[in-house]
CSV table of C-alpha atoms in Angstrom, one decimal:
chain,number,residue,atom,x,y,z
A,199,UNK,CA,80.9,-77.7,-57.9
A,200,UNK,CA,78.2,-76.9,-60.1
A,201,UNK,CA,75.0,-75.2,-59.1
A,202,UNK,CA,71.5,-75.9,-60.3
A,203,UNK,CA,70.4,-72.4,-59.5
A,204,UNK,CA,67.0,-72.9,-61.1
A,205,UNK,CA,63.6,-75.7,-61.5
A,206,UNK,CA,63.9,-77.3,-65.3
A,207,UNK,CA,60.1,-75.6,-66.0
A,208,UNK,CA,61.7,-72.0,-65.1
A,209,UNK,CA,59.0,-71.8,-62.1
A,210,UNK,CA,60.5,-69.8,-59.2
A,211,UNK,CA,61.0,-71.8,-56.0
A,212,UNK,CA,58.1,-71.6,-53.5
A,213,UNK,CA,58.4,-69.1,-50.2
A,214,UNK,CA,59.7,-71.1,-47.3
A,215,UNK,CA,59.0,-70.0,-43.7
A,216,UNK,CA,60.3,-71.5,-40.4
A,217,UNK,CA,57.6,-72.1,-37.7
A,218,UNK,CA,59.1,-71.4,-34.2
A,219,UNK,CA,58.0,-74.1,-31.9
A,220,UNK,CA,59.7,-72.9,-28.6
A,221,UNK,CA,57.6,-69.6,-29.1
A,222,UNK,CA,54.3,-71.5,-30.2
A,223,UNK,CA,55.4,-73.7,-26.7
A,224,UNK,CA,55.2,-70.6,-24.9
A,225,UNK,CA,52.3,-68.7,-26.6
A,226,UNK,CA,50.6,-71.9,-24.5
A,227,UNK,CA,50.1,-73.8,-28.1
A,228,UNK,CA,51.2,-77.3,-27.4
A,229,UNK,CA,50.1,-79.5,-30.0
A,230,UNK,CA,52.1,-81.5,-32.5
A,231,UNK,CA,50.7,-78.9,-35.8
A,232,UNK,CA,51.5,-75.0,-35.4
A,233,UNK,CA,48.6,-72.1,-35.5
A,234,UNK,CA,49.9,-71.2,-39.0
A,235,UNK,CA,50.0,-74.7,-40.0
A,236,UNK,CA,46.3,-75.7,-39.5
A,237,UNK,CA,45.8,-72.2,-41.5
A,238,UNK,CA,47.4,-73.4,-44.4
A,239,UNK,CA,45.9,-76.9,-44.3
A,240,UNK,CA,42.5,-75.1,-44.1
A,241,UNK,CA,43.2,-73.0,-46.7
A,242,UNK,CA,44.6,-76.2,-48.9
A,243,UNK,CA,41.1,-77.7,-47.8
A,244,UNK,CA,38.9,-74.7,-49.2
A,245,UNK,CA,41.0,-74.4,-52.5
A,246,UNK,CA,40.5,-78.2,-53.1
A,247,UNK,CA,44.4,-78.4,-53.8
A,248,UNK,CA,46.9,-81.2,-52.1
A,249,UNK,CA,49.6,-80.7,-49.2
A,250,UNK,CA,52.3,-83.3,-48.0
A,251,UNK,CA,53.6,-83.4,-45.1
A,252,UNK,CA,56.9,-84.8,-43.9
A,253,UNK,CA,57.4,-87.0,-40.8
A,254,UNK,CA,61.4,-86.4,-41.0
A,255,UNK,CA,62.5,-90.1,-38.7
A,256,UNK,CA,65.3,-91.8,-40.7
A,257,UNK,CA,68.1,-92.8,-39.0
A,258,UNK,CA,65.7,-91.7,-35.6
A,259,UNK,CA,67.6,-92.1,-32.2
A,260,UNK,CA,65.7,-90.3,-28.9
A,261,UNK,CA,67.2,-87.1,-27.9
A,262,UNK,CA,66.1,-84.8,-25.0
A,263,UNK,CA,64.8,-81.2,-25.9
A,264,UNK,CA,63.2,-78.4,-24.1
A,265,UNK,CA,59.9,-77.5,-25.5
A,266,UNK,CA,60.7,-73.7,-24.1
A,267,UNK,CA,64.1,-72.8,-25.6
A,268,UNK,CA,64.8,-76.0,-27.6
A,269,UNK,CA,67.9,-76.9,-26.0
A,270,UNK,CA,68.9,-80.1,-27.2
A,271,UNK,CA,72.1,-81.6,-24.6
A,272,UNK,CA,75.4,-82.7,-26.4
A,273,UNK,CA,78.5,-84.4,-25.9
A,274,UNK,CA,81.4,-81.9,-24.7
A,275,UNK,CA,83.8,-84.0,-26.7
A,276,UNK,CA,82.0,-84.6,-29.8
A,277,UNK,CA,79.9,-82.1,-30.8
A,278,UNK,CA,77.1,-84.9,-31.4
A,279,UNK,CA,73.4,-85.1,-29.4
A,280,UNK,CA,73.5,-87.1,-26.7
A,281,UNK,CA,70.8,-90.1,-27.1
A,282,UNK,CA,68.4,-91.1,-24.2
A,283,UNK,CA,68.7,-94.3,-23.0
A,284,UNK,CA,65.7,-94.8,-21.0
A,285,UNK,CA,66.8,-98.1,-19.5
A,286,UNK,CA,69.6,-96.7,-17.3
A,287,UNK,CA,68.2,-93.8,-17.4
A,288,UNK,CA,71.2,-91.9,-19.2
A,289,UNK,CA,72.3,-89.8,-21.7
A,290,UNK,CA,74.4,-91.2,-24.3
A,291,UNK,CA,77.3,-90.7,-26.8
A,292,UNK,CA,77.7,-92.8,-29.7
A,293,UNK,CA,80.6,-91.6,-30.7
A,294,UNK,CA,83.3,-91.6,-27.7
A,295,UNK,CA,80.9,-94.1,-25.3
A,296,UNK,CA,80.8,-91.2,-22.6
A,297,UNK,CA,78.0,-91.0,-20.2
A,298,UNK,CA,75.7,-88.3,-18.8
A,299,UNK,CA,73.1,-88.5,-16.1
A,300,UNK,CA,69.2,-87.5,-17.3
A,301,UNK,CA,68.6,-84.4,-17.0
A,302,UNK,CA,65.5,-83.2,-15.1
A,303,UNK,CA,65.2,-79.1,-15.8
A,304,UNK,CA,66.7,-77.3,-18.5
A,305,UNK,CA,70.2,-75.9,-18.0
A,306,UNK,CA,69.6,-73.4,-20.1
A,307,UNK,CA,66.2,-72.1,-19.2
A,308,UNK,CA,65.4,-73.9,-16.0
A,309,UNK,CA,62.3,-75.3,-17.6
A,310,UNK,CA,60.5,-78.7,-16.3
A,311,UNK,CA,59.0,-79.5,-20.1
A,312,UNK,CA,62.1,-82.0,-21.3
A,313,UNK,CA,60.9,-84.9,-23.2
A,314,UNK,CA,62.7,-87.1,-25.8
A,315,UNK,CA,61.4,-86.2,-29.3
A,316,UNK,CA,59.8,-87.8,-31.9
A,317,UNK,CA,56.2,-89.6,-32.6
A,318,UNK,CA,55.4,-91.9,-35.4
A,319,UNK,CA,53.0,-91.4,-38.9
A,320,UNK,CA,50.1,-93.5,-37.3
A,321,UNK,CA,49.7,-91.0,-34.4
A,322,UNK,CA,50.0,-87.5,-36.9
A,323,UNK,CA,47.9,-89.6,-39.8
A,324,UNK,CA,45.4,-90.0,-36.3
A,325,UNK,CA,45.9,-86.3,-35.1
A,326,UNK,CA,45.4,-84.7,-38.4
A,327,UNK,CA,42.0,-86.8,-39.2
A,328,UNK,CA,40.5,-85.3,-35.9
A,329,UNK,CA,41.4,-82.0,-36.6
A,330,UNK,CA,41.0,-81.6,-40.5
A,331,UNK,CA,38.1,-81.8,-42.5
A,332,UNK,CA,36.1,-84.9,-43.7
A,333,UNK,CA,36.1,-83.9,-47.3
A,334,UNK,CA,40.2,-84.0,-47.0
A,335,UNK,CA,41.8,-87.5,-47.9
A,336,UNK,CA,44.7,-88.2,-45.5
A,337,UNK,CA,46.7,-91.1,-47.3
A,338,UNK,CA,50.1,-92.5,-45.1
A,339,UNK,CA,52.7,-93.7,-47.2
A,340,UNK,CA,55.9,-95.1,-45.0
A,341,UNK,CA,57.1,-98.4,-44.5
A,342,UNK,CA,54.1,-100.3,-43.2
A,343,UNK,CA,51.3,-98.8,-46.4
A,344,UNK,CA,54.0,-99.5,-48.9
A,345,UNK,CA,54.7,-103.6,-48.2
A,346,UNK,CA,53.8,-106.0,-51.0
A,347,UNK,CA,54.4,-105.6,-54.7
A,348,UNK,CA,53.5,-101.6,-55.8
A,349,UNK,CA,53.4,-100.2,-52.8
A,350,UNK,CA,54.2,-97.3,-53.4
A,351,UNK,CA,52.5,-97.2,-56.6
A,352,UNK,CA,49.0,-98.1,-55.0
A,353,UNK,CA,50.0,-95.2,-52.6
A,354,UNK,CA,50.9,-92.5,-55.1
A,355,UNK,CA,48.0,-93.2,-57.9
A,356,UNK,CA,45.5,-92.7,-54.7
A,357,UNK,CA,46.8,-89.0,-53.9
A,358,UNK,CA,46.7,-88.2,-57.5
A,359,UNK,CA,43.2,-89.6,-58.1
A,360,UNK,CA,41.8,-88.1,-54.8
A,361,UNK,CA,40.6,-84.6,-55.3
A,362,UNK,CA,42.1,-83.0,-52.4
A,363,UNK,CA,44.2,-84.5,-50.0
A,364,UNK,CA,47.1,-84.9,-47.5
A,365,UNK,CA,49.9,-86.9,-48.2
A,366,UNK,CA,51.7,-88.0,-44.9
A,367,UNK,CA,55.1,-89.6,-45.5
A,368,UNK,CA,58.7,-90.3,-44.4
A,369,UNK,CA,61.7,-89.6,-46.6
A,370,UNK,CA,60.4,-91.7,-48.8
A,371,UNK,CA,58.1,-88.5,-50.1
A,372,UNK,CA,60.9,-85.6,-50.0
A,373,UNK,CA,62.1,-86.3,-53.8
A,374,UNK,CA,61.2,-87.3,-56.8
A,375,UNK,CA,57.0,-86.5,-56.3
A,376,UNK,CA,55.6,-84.6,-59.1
A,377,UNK,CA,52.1,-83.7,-58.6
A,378,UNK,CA,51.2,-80.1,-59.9
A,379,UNK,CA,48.2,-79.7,-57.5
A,380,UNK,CA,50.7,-79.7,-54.6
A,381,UNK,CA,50.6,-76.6,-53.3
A,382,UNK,CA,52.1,-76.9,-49.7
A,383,UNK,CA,54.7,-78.8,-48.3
A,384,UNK,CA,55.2,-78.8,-44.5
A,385,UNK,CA,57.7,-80.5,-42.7
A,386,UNK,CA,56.4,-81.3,-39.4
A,387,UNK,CA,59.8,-82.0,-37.3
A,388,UNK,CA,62.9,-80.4,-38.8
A,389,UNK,CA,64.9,-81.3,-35.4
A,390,UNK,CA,64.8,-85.0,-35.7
A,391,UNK,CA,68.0,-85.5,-38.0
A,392,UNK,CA,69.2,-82.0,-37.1
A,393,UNK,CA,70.0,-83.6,-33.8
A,394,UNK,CA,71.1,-87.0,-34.8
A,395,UNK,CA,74.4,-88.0,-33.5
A,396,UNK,CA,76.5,-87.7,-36.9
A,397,UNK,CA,78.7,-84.6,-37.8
A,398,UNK,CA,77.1,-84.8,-41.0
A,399,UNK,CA,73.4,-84.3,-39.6
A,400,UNK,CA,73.3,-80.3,-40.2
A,401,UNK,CA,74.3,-81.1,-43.9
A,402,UNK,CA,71.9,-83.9,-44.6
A,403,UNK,CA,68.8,-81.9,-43.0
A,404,UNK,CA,69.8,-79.7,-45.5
A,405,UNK,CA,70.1,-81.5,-48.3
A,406,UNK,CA,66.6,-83.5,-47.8
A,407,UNK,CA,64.7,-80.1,-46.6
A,408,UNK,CA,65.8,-78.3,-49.7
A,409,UNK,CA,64.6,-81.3,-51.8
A,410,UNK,CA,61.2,-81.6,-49.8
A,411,UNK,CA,60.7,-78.1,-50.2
A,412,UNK,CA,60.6,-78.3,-54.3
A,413,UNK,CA,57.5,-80.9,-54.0
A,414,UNK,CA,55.5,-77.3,-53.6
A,415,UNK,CA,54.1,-75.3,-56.6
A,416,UNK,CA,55.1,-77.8,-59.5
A,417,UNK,CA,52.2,-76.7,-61.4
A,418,UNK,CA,50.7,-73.8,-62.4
A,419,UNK,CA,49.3,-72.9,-58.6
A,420,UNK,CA,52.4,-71.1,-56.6
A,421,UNK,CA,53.4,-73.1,-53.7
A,422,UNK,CA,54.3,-72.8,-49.8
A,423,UNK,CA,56.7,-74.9,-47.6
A,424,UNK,CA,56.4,-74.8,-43.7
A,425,UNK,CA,59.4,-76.1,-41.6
A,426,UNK,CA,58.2,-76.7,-37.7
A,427,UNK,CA,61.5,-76.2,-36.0
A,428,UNK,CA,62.9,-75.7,-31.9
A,429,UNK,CA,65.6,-74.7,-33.5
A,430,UNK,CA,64.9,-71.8,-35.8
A,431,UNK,CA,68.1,-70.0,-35.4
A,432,UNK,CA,70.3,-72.7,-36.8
A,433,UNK,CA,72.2,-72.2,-40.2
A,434,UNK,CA,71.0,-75.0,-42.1
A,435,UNK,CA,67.5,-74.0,-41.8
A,436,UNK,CA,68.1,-70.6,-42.2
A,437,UNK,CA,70.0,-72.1,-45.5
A,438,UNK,CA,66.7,-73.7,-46.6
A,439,UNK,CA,64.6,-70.6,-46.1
A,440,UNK,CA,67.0,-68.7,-48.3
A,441,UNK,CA,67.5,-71.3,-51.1
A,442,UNK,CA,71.0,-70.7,-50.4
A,443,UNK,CA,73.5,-73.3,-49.2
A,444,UNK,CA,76.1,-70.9,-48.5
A,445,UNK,CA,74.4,-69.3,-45.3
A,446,UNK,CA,75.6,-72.6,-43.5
A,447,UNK,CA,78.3,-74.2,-45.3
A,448,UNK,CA,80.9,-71.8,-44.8
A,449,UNK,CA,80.1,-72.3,-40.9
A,450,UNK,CA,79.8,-76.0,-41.1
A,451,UNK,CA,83.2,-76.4,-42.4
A,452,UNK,CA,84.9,-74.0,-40.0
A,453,UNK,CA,83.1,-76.2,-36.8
A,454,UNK,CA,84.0,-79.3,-39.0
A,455,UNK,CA,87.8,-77.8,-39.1
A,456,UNK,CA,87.6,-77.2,-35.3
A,457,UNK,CA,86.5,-80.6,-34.2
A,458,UNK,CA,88.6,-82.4,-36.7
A,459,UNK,CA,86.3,-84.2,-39.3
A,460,UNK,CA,86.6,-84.8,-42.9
A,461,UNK,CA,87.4,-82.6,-45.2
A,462,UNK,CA,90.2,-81.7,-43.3
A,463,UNK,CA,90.7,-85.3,-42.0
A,464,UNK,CA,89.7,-88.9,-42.7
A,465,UNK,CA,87.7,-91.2,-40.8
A,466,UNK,CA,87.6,-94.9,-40.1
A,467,UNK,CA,84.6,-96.9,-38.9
A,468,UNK,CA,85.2,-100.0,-37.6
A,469,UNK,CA,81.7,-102.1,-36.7
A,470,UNK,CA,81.4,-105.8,-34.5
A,471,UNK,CA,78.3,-107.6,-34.0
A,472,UNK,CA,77.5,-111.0,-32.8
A,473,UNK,CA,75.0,-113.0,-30.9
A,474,UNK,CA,76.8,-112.5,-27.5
A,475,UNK,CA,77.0,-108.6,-26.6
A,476,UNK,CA,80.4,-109.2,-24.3
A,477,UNK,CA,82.0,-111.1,-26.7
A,478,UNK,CA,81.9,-108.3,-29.3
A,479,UNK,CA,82.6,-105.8,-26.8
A,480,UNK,CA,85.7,-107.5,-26.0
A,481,UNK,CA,86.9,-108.5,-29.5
A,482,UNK,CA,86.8,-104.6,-30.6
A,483,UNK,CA,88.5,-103.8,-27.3
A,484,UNK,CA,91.3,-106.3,-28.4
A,485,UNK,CA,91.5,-104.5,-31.8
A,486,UNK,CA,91.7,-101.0,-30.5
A,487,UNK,CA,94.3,-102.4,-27.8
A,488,UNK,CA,97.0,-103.3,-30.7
A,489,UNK,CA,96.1,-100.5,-32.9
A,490,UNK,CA,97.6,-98.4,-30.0
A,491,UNK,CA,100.3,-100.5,-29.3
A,492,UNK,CA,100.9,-100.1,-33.1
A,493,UNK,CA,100.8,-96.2,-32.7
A,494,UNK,CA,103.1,-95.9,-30.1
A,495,UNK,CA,105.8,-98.6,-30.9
A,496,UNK,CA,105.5,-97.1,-34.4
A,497,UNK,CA,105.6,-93.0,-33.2
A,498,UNK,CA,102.2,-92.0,-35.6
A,499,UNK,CA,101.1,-89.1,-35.2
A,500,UNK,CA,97.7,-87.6,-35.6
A,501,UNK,CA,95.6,-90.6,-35.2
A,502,UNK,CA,92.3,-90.5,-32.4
A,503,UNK,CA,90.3,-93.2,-31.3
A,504,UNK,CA,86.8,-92.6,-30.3
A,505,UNK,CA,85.3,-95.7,-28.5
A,506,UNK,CA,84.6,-98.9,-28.4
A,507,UNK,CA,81.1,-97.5,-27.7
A,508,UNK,CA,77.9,-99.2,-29.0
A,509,UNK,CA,76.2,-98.1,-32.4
A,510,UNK,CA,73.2,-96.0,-32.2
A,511,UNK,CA,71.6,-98.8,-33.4
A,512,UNK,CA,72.6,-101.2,-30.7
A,513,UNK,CA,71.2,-104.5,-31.0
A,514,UNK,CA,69.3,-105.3,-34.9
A,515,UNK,CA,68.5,-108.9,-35.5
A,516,UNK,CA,69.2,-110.1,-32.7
A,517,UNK,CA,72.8,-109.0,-33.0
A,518,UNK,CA,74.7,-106.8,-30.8
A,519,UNK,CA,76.6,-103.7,-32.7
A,520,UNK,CA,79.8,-102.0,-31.4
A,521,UNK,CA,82.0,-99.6,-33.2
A,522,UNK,CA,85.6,-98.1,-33.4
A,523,UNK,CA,86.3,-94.4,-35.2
A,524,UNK,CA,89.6,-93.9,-36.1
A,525,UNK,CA,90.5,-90.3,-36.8
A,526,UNK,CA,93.4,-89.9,-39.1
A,527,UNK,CA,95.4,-87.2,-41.0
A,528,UNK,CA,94.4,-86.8,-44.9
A,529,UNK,CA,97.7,-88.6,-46.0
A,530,UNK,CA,97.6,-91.5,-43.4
A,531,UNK,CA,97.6,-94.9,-44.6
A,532,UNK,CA,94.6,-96.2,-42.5
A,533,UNK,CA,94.2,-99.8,-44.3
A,534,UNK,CA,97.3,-101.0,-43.6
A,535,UNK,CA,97.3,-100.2,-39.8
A,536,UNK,CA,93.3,-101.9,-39.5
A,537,UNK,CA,94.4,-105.4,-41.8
A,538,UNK,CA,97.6,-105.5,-39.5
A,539,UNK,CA,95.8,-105.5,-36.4
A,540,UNK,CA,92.8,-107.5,-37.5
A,541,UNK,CA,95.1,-110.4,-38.3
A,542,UNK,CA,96.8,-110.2,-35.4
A,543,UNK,CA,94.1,-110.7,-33.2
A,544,UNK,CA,92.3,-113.1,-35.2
A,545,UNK,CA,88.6,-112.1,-35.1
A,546,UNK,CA,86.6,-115.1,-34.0
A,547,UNK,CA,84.7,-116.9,-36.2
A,548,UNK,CA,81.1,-115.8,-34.3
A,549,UNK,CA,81.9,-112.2,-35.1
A,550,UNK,CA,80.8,-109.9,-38.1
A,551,UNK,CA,83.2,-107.4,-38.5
A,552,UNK,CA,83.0,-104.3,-41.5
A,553,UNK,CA,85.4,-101.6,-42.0
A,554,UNK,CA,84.0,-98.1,-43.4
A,555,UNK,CA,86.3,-95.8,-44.8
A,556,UNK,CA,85.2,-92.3,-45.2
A,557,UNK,CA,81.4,-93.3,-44.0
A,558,UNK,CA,78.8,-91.6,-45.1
A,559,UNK,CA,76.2,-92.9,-42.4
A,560,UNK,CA,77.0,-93.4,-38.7
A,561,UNK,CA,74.1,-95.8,-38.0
């Protein structure tokens, strides 16, 4: 691989600190924005410079954490977050279907101050008007400020024309932004795709963080990037801090070795939807059913089946989603064994189907 070890302008990377939330939790400091956070805003403020902030929510699904130790509950089989399901009041896996009651304390701590995690950009864009300064623009800029022909333009060319201000974003803002008066970046919820169910999540919290992090001290002005995190141990971050990718990677890839995902094997994603939720459910059922019967009759070895289980997005459009992994060894034909099946069982006509091989994106 090939390393871009420095910025094309030769201006050194800007200092990156990781903001303990736990500890800010139990210092009796509960609000969404840390101590040193509302500093530096401040500080922004008085200098007359411009900050963005990132509201990290793609590919969002509810997890439980503890705002005391940051335990966050997973799947004993899948090394995955388990997602709340406040309907059957649940815990969740995605992956292999399993099922876990709520939990009530921590079992780590014993603490009473579980919640499932996240908030949306109108409610910080709210939070950080009554706390900052009038003279501080705060401009929003996620799916619902960008509709309509240039969006995002209109959004953008109002935080460069405004003389100091906050820009408040999704993913949408963590690349590609290239305004020299930035000189903070502050990420206001590191955890969010940390903990999504994916075994890829450590490695794409990563890769956006590290991006987000150069939006900081483009210019002349040295910048600062904040990262609010429960989890302030973990590699990844610790990766980010350091501008260095190996501080994670080589541990990623021995838990990734362990649990028996790619690199060292390959994956197939089967996905169903339809209009009837049964009917899909028992369509993919059929599939994985002769699949099996396939792997015995046929003596393969190395192959795992995870599921049927719902997506993590389980119903979109009106549509109900269900999906099959299929763990196989590097040198395993998988398309021949999915085609066979699938035109064996004859997929009804009502049902979507989509094979992924190798997918990126669990959602």
């Amino acid at each position: 691989s090939i390393v871009l070890s420095e910025r094309v302008n030769k201006r050194s990377l800007p200092p990156v600190e990781l903001i303990d939330m736990a500890q800010e939790f139990g210092e009796g400091h509960r609000k969404m924005f840390s101590r040193t956070l509302l500093h530096e805003l401040n500080c922004v403020i008085e200098r007359e410079e411009k900050a963005v902030m990132l509201l990290n929510r793609r590919g969002f699904a509810h997890f439980l954490l503890c705002r005391e130790c940051g335990y966050v509950p997973r799947c004993e089989h899948c090394s995955t977050s388990l997602t709340v399901h406040e309907r059957t009041h649940t815990l969740e896996c995605h992956t292999c279907g399993r099922s876990y009651p709520m939990l009530v304390r921590c079992p780590e701590c014993d603490s009473p101050y579980l919640r499932a995690f996240g908030s949306g950009t109108q409610r910080v864009e709210d939070e950080l008007k009554a706390l900052l300064s009038d003279q501080v623009e705060i401009i929003r800029m996620d799916a619902d400020t960008t509709k309509g022909k240039l969006g995002h333009e209109k959004v953008l060319e109002s935080f460069d024309n405004a003389k100091c201000a906050v820009l408040l974003g999704t993913q949408m803002i963590a690349k590609g932004l290239d305004f020299p008066e930035v000189t903070l970046a502050a990420v206001i919820n590191a955890d969010t795709t940390l903990n999504v169910p994916d075994f890829r999540a450590a490695e794409k919290t990563y890769s956006l963080l590290e991006q987000f992090a150069g939006r900081a001290g483009r210019g002349e002005k040295p910048g600062k990037v904040l990262i609010q995190t429960y989890w302030a141990e973990h590699p990844a971050l610790k990766a980010v801090a350091s501008h260095n990718r190996d501080l994670f990677l080589k541990q990623a890839l021995s838990e990734r070795k362990e649990a028996g995902y790619p690199p060292f094997v390959q994956l197939a994603n089967i996905i169903m939807w339809g209009s009837h939720e049964k009917l899909v459910m028992e369509e993919l059922t059929k599939l994985y059913e002769v699949m099996r019967a396939h792997q015995r009759a046929q003596k393969l070895e190395g192959l795992e089946f995870l599921g049927p289980v719902a997506c993590i997005i389980a119903k979109a459009q009106d549509k109900y989603r269900y999906h099959l992994l299929i763990k196989a060894p590097l040198d395993f034909k998988l398309a021949p064994l999915i085609m066979g099946a699938i035109k064996e069982i004859r997929v009804q006509k009502s049902i979507s189907l989509a094979i992924d091989i190798n997918p990126y994106d669990f959602m």
